[in-house]
Short mmCIF file of C-alpha atoms and ligand atoms in Angstrom, two decimals:
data_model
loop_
_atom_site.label_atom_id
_atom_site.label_comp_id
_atom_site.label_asym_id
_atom_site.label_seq_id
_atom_site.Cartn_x
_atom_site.Cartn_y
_atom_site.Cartn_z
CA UNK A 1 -59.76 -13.82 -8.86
CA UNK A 2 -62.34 -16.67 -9.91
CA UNK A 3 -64.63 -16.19 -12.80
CA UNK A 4 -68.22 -16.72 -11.85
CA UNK A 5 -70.83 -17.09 -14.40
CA UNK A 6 -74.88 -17.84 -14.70
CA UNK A 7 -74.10 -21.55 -15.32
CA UNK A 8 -72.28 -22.01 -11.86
CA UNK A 9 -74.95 -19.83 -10.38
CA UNK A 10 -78.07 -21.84 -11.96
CA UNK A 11 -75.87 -25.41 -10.81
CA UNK A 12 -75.69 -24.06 -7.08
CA UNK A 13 -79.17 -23.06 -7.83
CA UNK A 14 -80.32 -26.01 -8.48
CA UNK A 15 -78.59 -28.35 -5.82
CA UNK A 16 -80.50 -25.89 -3.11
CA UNK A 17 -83.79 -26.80 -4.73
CA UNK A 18 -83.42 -30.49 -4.69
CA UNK A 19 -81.86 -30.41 -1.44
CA UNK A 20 -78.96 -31.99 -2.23
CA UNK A 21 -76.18 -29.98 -0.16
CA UNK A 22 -73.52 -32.71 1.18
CA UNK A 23 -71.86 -35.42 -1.26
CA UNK A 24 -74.71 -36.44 -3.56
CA UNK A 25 -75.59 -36.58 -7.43
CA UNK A 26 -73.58 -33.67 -8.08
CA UNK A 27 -70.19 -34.68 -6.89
CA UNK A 28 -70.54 -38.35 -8.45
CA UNK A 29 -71.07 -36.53 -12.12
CA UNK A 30 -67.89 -33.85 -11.33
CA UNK A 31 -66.26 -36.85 -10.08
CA UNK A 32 -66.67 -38.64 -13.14
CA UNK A 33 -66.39 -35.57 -15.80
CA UNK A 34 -62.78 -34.31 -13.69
CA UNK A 35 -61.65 -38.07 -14.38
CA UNK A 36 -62.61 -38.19 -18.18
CA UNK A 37 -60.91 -35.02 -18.69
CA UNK A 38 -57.60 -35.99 -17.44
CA UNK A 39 -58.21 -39.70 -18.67
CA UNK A 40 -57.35 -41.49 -15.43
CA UNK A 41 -60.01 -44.37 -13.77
CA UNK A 42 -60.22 -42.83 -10.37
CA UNK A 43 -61.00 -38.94 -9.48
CA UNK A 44 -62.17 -38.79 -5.16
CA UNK A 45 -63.30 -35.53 -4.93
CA UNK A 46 -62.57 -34.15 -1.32
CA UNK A 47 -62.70 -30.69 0.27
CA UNK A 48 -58.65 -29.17 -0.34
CA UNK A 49 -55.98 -30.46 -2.29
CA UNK A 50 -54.38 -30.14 1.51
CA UNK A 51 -57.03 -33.30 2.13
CA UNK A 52 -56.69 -34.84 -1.01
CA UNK A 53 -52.76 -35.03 0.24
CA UNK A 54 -53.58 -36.17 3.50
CA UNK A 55 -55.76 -39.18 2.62
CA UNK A 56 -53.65 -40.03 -0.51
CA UNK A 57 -50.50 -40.18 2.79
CA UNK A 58 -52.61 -41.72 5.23
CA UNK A 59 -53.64 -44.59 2.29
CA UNK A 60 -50.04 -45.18 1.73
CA UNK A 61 -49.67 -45.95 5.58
CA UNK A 62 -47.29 -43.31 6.02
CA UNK A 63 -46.52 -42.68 10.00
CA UNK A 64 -44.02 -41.95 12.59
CA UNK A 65 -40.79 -42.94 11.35
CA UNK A 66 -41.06 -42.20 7.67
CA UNK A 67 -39.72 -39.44 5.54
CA UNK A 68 -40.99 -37.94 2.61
CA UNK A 69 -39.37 -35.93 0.34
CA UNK A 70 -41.06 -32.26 -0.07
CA UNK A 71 -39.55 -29.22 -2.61
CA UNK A 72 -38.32 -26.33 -0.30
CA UNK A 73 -40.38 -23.65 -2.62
CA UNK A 74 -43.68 -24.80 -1.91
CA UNK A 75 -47.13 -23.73 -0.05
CA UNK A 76 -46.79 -25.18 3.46
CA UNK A 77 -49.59 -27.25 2.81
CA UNK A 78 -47.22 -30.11 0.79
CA UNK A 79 -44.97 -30.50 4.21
CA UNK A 80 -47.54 -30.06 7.01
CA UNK A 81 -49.93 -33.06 5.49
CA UNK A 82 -46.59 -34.87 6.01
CA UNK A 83 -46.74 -33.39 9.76
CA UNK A 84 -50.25 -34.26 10.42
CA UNK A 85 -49.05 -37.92 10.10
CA UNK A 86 -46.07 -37.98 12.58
CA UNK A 87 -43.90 -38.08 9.79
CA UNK A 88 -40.80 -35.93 8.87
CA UNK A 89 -40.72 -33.82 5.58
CA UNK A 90 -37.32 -33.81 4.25
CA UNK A 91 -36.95 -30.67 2.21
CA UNK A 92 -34.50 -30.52 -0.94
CA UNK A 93 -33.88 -27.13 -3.62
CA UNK A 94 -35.31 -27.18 -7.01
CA UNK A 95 -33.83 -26.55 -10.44
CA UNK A 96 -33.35 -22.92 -12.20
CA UNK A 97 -36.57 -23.80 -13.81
CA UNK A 98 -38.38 -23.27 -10.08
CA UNK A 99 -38.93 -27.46 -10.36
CA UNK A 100 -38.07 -29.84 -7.24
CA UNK A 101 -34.60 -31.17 -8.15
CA UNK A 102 -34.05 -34.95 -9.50
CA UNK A 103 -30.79 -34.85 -8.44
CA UNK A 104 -31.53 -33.39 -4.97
CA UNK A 105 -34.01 -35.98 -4.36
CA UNK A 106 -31.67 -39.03 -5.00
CA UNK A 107 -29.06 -37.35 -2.47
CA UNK A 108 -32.12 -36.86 0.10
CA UNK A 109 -32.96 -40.63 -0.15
CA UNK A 110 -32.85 -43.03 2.85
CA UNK A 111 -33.36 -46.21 3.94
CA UNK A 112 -36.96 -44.30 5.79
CA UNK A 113 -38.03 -42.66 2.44
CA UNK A 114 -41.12 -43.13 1.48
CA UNK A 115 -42.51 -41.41 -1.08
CA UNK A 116 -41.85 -38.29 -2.59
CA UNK A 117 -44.33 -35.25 -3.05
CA UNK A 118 -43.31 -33.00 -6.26
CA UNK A 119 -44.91 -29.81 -7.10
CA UNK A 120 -45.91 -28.84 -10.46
CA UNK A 121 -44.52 -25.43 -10.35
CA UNK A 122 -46.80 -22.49 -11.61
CA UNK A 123 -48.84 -24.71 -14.08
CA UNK A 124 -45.62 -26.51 -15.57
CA UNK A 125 -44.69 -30.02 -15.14
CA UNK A 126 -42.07 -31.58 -13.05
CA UNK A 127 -39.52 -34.09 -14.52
CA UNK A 128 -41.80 -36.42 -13.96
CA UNK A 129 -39.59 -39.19 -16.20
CA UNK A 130 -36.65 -38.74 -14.03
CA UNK A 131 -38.77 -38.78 -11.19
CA UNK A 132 -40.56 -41.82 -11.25
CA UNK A 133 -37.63 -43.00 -12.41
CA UNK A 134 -35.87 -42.52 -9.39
CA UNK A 135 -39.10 -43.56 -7.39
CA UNK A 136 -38.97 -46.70 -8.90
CA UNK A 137 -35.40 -47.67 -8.65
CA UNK A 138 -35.76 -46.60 -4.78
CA UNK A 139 -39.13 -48.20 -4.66
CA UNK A 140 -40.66 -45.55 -3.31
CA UNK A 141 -44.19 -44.06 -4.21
CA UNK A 142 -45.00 -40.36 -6.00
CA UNK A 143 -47.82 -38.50 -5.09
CA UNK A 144 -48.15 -35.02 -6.83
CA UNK A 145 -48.99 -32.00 -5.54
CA UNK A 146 -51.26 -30.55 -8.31
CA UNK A 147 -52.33 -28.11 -7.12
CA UNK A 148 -51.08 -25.67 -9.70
CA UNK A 149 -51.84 -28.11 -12.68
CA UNK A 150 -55.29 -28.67 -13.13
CA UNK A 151 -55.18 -28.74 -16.95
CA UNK A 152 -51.64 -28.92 -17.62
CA UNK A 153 -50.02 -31.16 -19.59
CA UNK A 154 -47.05 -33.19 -19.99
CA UNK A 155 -45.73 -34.82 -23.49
CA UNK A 156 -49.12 -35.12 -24.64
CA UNK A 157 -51.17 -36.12 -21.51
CA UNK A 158 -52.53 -34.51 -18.80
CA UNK A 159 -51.27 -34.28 -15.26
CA UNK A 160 -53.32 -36.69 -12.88
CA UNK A 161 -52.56 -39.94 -14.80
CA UNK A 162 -48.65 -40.64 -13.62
CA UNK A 163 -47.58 -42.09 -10.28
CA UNK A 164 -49.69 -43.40 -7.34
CA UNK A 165 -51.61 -40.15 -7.10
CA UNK A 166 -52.12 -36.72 -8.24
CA UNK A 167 -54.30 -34.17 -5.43
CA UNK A 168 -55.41 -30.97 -7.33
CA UNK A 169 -56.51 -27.27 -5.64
CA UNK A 170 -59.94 -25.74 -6.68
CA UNK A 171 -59.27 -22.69 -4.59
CA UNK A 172 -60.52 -19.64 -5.48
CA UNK A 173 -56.94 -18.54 -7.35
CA UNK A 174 -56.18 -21.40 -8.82
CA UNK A 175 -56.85 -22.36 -12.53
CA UNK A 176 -60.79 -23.56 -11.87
CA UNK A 177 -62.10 -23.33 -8.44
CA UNK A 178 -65.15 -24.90 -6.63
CA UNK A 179 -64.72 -21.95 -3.98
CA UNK A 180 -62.98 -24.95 -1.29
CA UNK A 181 -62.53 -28.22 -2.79
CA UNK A 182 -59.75 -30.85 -3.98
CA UNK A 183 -59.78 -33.71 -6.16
CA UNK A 184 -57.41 -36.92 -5.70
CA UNK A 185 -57.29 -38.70 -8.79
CA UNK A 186 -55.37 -42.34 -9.51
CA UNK A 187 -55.91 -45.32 -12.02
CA UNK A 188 -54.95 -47.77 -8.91
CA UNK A 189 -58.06 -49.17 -7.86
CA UNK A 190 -57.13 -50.37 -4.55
CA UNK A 191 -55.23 -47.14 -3.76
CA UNK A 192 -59.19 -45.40 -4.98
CA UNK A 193 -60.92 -47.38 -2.39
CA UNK A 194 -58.91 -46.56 0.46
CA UNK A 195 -58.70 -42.90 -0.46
CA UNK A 196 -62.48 -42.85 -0.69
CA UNK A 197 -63.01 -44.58 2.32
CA UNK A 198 -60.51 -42.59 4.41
CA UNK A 199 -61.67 -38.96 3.05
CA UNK A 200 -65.04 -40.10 4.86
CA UNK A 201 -64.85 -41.29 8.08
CA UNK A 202 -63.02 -45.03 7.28
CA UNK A 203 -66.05 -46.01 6.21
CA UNK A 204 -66.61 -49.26 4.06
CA UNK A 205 -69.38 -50.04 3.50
CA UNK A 206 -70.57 -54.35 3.78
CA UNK A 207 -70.83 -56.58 1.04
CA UNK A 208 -74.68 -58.09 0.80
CA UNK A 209 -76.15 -56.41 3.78
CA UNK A 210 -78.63 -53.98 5.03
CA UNK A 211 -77.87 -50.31 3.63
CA UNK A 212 -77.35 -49.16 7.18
CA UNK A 213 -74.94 -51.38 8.51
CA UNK A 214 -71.35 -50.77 7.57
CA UNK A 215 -67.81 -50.87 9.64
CA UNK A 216 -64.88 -48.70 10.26
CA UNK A 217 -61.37 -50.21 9.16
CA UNK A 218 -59.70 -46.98 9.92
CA UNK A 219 -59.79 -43.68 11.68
CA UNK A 220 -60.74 -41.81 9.01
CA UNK A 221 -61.37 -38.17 8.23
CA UNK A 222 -64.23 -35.62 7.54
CA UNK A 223 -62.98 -34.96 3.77
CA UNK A 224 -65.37 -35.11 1.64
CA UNK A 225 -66.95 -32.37 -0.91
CA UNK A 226 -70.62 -31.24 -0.72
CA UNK A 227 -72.80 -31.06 -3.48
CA UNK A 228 -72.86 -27.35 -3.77
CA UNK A 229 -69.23 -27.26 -4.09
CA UNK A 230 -69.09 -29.97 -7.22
CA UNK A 231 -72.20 -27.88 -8.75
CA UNK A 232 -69.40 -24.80 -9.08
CA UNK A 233 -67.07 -27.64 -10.68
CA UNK A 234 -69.23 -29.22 -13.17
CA UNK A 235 -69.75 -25.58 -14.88
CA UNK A 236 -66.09 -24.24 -13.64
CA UNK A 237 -64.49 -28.05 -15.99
CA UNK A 238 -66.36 -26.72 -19.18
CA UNK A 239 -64.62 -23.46 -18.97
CA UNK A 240 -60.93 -24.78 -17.98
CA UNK A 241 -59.52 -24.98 -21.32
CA UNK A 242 -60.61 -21.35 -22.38
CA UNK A 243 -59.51 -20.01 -19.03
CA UNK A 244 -56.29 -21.79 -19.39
CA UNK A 245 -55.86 -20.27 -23.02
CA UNK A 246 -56.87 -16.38 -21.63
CA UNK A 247 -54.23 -17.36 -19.44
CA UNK A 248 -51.49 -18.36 -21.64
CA UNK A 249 -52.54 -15.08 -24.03
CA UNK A 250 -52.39 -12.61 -21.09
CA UNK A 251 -48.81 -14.11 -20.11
CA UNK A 252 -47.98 -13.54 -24.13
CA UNK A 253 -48.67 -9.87 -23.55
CA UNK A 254 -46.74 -9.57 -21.09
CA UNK A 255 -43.59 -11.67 -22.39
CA UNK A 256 -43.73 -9.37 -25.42
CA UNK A 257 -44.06 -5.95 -23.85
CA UNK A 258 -41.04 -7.42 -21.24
CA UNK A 259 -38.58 -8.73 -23.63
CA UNK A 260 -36.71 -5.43 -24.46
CA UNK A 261 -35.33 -5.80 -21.02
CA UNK A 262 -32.40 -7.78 -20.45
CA UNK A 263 -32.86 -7.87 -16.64
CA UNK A 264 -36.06 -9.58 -16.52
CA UNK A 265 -35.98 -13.64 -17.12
CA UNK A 266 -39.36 -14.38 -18.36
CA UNK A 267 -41.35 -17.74 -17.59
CA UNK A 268 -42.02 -20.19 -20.04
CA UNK A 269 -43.11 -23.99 -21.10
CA UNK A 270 -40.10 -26.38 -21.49
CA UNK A 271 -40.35 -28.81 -24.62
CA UNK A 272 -43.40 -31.71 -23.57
CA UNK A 273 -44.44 -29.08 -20.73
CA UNK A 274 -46.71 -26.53 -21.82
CA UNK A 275 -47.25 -23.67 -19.54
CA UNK A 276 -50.51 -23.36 -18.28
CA UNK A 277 -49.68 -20.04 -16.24
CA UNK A 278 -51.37 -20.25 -12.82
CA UNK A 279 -48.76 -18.21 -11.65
CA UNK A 280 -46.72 -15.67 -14.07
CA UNK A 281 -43.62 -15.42 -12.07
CA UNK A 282 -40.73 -13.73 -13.32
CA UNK A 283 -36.89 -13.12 -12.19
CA UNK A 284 -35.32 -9.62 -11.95
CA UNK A 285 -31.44 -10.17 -12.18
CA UNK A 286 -29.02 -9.41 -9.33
CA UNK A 287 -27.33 -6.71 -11.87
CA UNK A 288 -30.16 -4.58 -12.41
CA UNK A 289 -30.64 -0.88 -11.16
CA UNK A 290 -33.82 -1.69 -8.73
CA UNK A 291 -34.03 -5.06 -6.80
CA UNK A 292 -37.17 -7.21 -6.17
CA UNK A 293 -38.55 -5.51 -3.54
CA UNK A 294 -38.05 -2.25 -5.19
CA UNK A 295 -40.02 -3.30 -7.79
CA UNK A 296 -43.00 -4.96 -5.79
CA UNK A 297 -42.86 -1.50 -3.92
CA UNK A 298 -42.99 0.52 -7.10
CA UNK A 299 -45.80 -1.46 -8.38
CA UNK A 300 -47.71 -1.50 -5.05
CA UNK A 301 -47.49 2.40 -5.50
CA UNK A 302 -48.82 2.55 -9.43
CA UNK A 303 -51.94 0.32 -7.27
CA UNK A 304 -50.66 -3.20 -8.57
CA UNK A 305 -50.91 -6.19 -6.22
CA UNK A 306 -47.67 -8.61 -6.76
CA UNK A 307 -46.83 -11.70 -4.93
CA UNK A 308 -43.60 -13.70 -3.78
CA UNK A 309 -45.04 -17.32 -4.83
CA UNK A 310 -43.37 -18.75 -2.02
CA UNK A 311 -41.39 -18.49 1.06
CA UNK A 312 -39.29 -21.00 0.74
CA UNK A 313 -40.40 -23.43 3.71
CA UNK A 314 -37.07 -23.77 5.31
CA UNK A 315 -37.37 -19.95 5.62
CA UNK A 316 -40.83 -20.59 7.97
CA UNK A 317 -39.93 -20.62 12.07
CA UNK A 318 -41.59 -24.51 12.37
CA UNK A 319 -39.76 -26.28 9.90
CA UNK A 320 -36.38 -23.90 10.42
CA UNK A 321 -36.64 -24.98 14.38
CA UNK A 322 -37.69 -28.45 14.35
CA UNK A 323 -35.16 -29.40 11.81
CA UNK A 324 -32.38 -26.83 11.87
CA UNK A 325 -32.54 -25.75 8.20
CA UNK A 326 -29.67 -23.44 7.22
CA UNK A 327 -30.42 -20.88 4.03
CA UNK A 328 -27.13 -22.67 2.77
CA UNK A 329 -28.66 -26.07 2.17
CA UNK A 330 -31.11 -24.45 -0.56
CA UNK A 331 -29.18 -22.17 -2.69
CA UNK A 332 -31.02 -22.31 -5.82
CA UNK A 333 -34.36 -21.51 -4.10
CA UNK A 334 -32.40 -18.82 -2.13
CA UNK A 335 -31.47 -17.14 -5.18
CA UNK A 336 -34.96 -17.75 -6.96
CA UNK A 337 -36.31 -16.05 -3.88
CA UNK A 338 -34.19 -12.98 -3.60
CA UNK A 339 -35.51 -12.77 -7.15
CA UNK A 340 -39.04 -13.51 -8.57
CA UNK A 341 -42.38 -11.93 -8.25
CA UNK A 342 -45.92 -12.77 -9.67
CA UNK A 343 -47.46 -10.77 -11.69
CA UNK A 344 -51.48 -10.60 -11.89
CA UNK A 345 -52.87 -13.19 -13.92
CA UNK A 346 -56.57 -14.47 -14.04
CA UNK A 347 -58.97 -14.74 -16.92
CA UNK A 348 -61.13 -12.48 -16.22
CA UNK A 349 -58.03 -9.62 -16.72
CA UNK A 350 -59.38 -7.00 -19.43
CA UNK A 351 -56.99 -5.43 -22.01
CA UNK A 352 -57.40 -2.70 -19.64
CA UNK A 353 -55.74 -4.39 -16.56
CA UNK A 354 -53.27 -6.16 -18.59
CA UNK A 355 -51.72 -2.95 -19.98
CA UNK A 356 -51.66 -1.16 -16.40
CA UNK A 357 -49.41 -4.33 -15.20
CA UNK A 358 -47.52 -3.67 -18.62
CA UNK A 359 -46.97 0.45 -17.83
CA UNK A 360 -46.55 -0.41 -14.33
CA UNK A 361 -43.59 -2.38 -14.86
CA UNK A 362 -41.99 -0.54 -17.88
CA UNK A 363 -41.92 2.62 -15.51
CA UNK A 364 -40.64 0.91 -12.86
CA UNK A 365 -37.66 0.22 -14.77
CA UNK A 366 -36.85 2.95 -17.05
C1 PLP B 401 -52.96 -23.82 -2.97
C2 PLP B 401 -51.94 -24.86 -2.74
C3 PLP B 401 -52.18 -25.97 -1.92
C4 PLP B 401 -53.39 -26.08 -1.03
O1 PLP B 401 -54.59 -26.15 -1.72
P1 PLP B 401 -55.96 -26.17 -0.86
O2 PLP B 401 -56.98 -26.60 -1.85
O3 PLP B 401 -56.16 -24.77 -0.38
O4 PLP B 401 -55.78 -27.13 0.24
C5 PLP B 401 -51.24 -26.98 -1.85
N1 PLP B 401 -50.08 -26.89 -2.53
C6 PLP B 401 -49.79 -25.83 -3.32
C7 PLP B 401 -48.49 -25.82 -4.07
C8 PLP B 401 -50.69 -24.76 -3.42
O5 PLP B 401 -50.38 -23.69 -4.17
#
């Protein structure tokens, strides 16, 4: 559930009074504030993280032919960008810690691989050492799906800055939202310009000439953000860092109140990767009295909303068909799945709402 206040109101507000709707002032300045924040060169704000994936693909020149490496425990959006461009997603399991494997990705490498498409789990970083690591050695490129990570940080810096390219979500659930809306950031300047060109139309504009004349160099797409979506931004990137910290306080609550129990495995930050707890998703343990769904039931029933965050994708009819995934090839995410659910987390929880989650699951398990 976003948090809405006067300043994004007055911001949309004042876009419809100057009549800026489309991309305009507005989305230059969030633009330029999203980049400062992460401290990268480039931010090309777009209309979905699933666009700010496409374009960042479509810039590489990845088409029929290529693979690219994709976590299994994902949104589908991560594997059908890869889709969209005639090229095959090659899914691999992730860790215990919910995190796309290192070691699964070097076994899923081919001669075809081209790049490879981690998630940041839940608002934690990847391995991203190992991983660019590996992308290196295999000279192959990493774009990140950040869609969970707006804000989060890794040994020091935040996410947005490592690799060829980092997409983020602004969706209404994740960690600051723009209602629709994605940002692509990069500090590789060429990469920026074809990104920006091919999130509107293929556009580029010509050197020295008359301001309507310009020239396609691609097929591009319709990607770009409007003005009163970056007005929601602008006020939304002020408020990040104390939504991230009501965040990481609700999720203390709850790690407290849960620790008695031995059959919960609570979520945390790893050393260099703070959590920034879009998601709080926790494990109930194959030896307890009630199983998963028992307790999603149980706490549908006491009137709280849960979620399984996600189907693993070699679970979903396309991908299981067209490439003849067996549950056998994944059995870490197999196991996480029989296993987790998220718990309600959003910063505009009161004390109120956190202790109902809190009851809800203590008398679910008692
Ligand atoms: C939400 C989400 C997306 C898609 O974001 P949009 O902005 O809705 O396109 C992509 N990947 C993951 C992991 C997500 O959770």
């Amino acid at each position: 559930m976003p948090s809405i206040g006067q300043e994004e109101i007055e911001e949309v507000i004042d876009s419809l009074r100057k009549g800026w709707l489309t991309s305009g002032p507005k989305v230059k300045l969030f633009e330029s504030n999203f980049a400062e924040f992460v401290g990268v060169k480039h931010a090309i704000a777009v209309n979905s993280c699933t666009a700010a994936l496409t374009v960042a693909l479509s810039a590489l020149g990845i088409r029929s032919g290529d693979e690219v490496i994709v976590p299994t425990l994902t949104f589908c959006a991560t594997a059908n960008v890869v889709e969209h461009l005639g090229a095959t997603p090659v899914l691999v399991d992730v860790g215990e810690d919910f995190q796309i494997d290192p070691a699964a990705i070097e076994r899923a490498i081919t001669s075809n691989t081209r790049a490879i498409i981690p998630v940041h789990y839940a608002g934690v970083a990847c391995d991203l050492d190992c991983i660019l690591t590996i992308a290196d050695r295999a000279g192959i490129s990493v774009i990140q799906d950040g869609a969970h990570a707006v804000g989060t940080q890794y040994h020091g810096s935040r996410i947005g800055i490592h690799g060829q390219g980092t997409a983020f979500s602004f969706y209404p659930s994740k960690n600051m939202t723009t209602g629709e809306g994605g940002m692509l950031t990069t500090n590789d300047a060429c990469f920026a310009g074809k990104v920006r060109s091919l999130a509107k139309f293929g556009i580029r504009p010509k050197q020295q000439s008359e301001s309507w004349d310009y020239e396609v160099f691609d097929a591009g797409y319709k990607a770009n953000m409007m003005d009163l979506q970056a007005a929601i931004g602008i006020a939304q990137l002020k408020r990040l860092e104390s939504f991230i910290a009501r965040r990481r306080q609700i999720a203390s609550l709850y790690s407290a109140a849960f620790s008695q129990f031995g059959e919960l495995l609570l979520p945390s930050g790893l050393p260099g990767r703070p959590h920034a707890y879009h998601l709080y998703t926790l494990r109930i343990a194959k030896h307890s009295r009630i199983d998963r769904n028992q307790l999603l039931s149980k706490l549908k029933d006491a009137g709280i909303g849960t979620s399984v965050h996600f189907v693993p994708l070699h679970r979903h009819p396309f991908y299981r068909m067209k490439y003849a995934y067996s549950d056998a090839q994944f059995p870490v995410s197999e196991k996480l799945f029989a296993e987790m659910l998220s718990l309600p987390i959003y910063p505009a929880m009161s004390e109120q709402d956190v202790n109902t989650v809190i009851e809800g699951v203590r008398s679910a398990l008692v």
